[in-house]
CSV table of C-alpha atoms in Angstrom, one decimal:
chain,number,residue,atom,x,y,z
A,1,UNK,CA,0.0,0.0,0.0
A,2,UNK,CA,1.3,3.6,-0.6
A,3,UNK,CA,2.2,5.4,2.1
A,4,UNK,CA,4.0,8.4,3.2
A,5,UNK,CA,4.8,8.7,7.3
A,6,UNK,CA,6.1,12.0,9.0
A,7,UNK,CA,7.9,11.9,12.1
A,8,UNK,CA,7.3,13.6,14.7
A,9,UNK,CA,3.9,14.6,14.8
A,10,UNK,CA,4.6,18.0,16.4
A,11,UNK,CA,7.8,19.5,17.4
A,12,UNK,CA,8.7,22.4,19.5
A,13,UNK,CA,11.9,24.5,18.9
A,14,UNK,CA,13.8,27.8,19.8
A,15,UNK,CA,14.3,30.3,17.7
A,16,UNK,CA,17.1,30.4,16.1
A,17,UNK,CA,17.8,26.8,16.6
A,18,UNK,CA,17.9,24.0,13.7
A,19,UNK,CA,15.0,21.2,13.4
A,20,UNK,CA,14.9,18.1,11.1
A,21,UNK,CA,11.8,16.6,10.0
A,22,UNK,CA,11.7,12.7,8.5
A,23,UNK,CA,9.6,11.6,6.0
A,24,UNK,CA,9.5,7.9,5.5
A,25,UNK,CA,7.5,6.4,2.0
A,26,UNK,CA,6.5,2.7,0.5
A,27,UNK,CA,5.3,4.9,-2.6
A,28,UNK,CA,5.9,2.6,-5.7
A,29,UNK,CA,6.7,3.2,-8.6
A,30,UNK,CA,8.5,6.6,-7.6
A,31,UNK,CA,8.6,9.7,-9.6
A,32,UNK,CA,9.6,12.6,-7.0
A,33,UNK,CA,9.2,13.9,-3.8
A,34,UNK,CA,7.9,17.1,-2.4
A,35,UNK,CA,8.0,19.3,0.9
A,36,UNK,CA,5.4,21.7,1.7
A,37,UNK,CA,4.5,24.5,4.0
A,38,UNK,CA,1.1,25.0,5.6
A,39,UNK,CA,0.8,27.8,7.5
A,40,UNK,CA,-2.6,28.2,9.6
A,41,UNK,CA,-5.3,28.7,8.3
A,42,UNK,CA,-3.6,28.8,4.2
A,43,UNK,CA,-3.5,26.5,1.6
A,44,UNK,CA,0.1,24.4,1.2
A,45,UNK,CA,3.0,26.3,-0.1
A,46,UNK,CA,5.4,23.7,-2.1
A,47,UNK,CA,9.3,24.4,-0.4
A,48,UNK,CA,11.6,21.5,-2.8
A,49,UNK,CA,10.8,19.4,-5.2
A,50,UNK,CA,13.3,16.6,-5.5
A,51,UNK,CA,13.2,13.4,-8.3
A,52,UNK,CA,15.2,10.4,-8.2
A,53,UNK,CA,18.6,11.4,-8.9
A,54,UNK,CA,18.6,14.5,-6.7
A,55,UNK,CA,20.0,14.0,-2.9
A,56,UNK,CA,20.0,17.2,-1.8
A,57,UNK,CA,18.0,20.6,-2.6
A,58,UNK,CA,17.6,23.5,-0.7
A,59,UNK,CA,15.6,27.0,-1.1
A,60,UNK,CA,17.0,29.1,1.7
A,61,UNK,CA,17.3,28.2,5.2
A,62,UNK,CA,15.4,25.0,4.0
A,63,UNK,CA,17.5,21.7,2.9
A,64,UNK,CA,15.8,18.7,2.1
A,65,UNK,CA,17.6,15.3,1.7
A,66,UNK,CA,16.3,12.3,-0.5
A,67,UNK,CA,17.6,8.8,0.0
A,68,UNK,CA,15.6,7.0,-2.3
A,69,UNK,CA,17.1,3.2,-1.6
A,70,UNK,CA,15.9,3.3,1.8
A,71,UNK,CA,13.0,5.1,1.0
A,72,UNK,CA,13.9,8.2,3.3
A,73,UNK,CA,13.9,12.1,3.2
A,74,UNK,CA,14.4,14.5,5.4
A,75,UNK,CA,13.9,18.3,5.8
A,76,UNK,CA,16.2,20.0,7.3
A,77,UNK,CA,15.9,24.0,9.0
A,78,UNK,CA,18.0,26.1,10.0
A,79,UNK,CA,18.4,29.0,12.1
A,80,UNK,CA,14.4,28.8,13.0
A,81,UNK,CA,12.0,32.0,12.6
A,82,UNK,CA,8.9,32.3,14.5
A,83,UNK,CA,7.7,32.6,10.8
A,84,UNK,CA,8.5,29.1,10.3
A,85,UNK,CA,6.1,28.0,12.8
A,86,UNK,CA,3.6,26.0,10.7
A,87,UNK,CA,2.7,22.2,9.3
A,88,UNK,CA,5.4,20.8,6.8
A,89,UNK,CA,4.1,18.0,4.4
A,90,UNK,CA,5.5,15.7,3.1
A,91,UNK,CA,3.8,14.7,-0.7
A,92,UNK,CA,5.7,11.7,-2.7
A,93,UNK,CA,4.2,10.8,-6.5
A,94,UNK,CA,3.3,7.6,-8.1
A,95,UNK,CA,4.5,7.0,-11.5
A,96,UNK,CA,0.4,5.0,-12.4
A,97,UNK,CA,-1.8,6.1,-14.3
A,98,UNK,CA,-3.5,9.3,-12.8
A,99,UNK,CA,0.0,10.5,-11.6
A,100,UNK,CA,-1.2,10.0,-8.2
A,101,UNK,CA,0.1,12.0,-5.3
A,102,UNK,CA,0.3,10.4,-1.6
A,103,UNK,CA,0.2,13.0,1.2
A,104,UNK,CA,2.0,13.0,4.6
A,105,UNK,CA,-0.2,14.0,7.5
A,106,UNK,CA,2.5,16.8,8.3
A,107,UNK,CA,4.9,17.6,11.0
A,108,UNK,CA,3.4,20.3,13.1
A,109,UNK,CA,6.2,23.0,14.0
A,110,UNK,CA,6.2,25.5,16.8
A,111,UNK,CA,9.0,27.8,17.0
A,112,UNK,CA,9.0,30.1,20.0
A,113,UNK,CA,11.1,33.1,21.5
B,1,UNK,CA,-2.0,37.7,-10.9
B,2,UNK,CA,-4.9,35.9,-8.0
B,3,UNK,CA,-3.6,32.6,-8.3
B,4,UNK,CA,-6.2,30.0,-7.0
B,5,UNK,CA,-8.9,31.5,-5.2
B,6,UNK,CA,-12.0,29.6,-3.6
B,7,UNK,CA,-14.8,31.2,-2.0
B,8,UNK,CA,-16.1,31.0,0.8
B,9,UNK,CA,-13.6,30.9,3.4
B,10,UNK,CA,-16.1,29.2,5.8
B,11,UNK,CA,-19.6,27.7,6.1
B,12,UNK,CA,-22.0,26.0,8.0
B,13,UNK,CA,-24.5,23.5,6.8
B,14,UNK,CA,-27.5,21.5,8.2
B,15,UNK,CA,-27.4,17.4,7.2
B,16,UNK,CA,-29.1,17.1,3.7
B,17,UNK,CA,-28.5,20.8,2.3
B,18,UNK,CA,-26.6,21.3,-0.8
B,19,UNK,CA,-24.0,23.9,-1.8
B,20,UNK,CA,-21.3,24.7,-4.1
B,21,UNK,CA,-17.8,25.3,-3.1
B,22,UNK,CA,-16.1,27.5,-6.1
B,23,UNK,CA,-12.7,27.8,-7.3
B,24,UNK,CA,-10.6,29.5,-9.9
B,25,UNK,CA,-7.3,29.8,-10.9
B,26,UNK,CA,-6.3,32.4,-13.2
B,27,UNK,CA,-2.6,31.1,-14.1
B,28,UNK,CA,-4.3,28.9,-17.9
B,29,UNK,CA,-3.6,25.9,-15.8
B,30,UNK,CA,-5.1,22.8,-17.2
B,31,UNK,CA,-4.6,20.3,-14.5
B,32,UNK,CA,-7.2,21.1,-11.4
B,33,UNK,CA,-8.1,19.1,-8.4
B,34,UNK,CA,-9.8,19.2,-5.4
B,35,UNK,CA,-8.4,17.6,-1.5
B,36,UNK,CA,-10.1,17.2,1.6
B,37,UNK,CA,-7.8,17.6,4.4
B,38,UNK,CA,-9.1,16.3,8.1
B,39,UNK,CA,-7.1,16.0,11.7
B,40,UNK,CA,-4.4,13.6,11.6
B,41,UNK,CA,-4.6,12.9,7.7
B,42,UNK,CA,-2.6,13.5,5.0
B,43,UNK,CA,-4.8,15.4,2.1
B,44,UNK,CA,-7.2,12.7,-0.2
B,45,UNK,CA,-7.6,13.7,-4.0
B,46,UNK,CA,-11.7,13.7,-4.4
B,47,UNK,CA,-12.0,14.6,-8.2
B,48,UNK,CA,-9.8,15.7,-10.9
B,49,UNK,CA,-9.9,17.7,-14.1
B,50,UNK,CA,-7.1,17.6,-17.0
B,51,UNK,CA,-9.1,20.4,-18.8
B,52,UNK,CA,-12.2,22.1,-19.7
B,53,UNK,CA,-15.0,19.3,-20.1
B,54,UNK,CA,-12.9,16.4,-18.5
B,55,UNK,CA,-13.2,15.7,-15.1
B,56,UNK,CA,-12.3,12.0,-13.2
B,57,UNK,CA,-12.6,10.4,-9.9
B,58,UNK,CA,-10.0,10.6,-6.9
B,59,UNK,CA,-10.1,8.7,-4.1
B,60,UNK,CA,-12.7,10.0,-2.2
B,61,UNK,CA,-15.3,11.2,-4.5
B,62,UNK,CA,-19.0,9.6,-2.7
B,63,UNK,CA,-21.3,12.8,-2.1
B,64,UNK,CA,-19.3,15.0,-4.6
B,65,UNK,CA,-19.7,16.6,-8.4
B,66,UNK,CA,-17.4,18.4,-10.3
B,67,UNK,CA,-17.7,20.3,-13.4
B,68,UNK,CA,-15.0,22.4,-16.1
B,69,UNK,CA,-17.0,24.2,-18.3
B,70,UNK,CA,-13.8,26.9,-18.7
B,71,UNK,CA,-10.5,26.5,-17.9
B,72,UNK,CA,-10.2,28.9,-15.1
B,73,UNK,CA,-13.3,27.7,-13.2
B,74,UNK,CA,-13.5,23.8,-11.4
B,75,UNK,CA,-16.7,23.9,-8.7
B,76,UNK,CA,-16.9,21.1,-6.2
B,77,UNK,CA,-20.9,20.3,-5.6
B,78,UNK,CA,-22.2,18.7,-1.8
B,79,UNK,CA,-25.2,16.9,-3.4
B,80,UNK,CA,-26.9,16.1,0.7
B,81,UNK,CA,-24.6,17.0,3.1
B,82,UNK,CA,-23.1,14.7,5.6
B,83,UNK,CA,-21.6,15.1,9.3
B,84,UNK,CA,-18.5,13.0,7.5
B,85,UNK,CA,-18.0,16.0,5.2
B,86,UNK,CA,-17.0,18.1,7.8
B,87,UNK,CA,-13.4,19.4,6.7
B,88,UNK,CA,-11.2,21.8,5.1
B,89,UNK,CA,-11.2,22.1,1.2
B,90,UNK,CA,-8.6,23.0,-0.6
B,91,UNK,CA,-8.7,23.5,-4.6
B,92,UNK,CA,-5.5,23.3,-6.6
B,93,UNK,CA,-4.0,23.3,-10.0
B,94,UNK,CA,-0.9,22.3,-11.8
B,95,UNK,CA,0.2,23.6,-15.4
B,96,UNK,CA,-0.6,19.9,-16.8
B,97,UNK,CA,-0.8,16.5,-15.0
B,98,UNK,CA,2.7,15.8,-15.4
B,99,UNK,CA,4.5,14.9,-12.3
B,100,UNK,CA,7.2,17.6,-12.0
B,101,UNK,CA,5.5,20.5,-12.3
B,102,UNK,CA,4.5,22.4,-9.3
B,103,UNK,CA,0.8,22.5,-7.9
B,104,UNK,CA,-0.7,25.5,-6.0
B,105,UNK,CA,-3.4,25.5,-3.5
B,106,UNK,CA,-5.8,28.1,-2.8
B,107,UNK,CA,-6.4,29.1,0.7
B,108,UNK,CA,-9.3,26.5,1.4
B,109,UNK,CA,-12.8,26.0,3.0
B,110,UNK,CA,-13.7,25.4,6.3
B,111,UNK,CA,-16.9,23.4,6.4
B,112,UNK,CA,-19.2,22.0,8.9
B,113,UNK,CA,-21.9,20.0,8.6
B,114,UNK,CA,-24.1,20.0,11.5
């Protein structure tokens, strides 16, 4: 069955400190893998996308990692903003017909000062 | 440029009333979709469109409708609300189906059905 899994479920930090978030998938036949930002209240905000061949990306303070023989990513932060407070999803794709998409329930992240 | 708008932000509906949760996007996109997103879950696909006049099931579709008369325009339709629909909508859409290219989400509905 395809599934993505987030670890942890929730996560409190200090600012300025760095966080890493784990996303673990069975997805098959893989095509890419993607982080996103929900903040409160909004509508998902894509951070990285990363296929196959890619191990690392980053946009900013964010890094994602992509092991894709053990079936593994990670996001990583760093410095932390209260801005960053917010869920971060983790969405892997299915090469099948359909293109389907297979959604983490998120990591919810609460920086505070 | 709006991106992906949906209207309304929030709602309340008795059991067995029907509505009609609207979204557009105003980027030409022809890929558009539709998610529920509830506690604890990731976000399920409930129906797809790959462009005006074709529209296909996700995985959740029971007590929905879609239409794509245009391609800016992809309406989600409660036929007799249920209790179980009770969640956040969110709209999205995608240049074309293909796997790489980036989706955007509008900023969702809240909706509960009491």
């Amino acid at each position: 069955k395809n599934q993505v899994e987030q670890s942890p479920q929730s996560l409190i930090i200090l600012e300025g400190k760095n966080c890493t978030l784990q996303c673990n998938y069975t997805v098959s036949p893989f095509s890419n893998l993607r982080w996103y930002k929900q903040d409160t209240g909004r509508g998902p905000v894509s951070l990285t996308i990363m296929t196959f061949s890619e191990n690392t990306k980053s946009n900013g303070r964010y890094t994602a990692t992509l092991d894709a023989d053990t079936k593994q990513s990670s996001l990583h932060i760093t410095a932390s903003q209260l801005s960053d407070s917010a869920s971060y999803i983790c969405v892997v794709s299915a090469r099948v017909v359909g293109n389907k998409l297979v959604f983490g329930a998120g990591t919810i992240l609460r920086v505070k000062s | 440029n709006a991106g992906v708008t949906q209207t309304p932000k929030f709602q309340v509906l008795k059991t067995g009333q029907s509505m009609t949760l609207q979204c557009a996007q105003d980027m030409n996109h022809e890929y558009m979709s539709w998610y529920r997103q509830d506690p604890g879950m990731g976000l399920r696909l409930i129906h797809y469109s790959v462009g005006a006049g074709i529209t296909d099931q996700g995985e959740v579709p029971n007590g929905y409708n879609v239409s794509r008369s245009t391609t800016e325009d992809f309406p989600l339709r409660l036929l007799s609300a249920a209790p179980s629909q009770t969640s956040v909508y969110f709209c999205a859409s995608s240049y074309s189906n293909s796997l790489n290219y980036e989706q955007y989400f509008g900023p969702g509905t809240r909706l509960t059905v009491t």
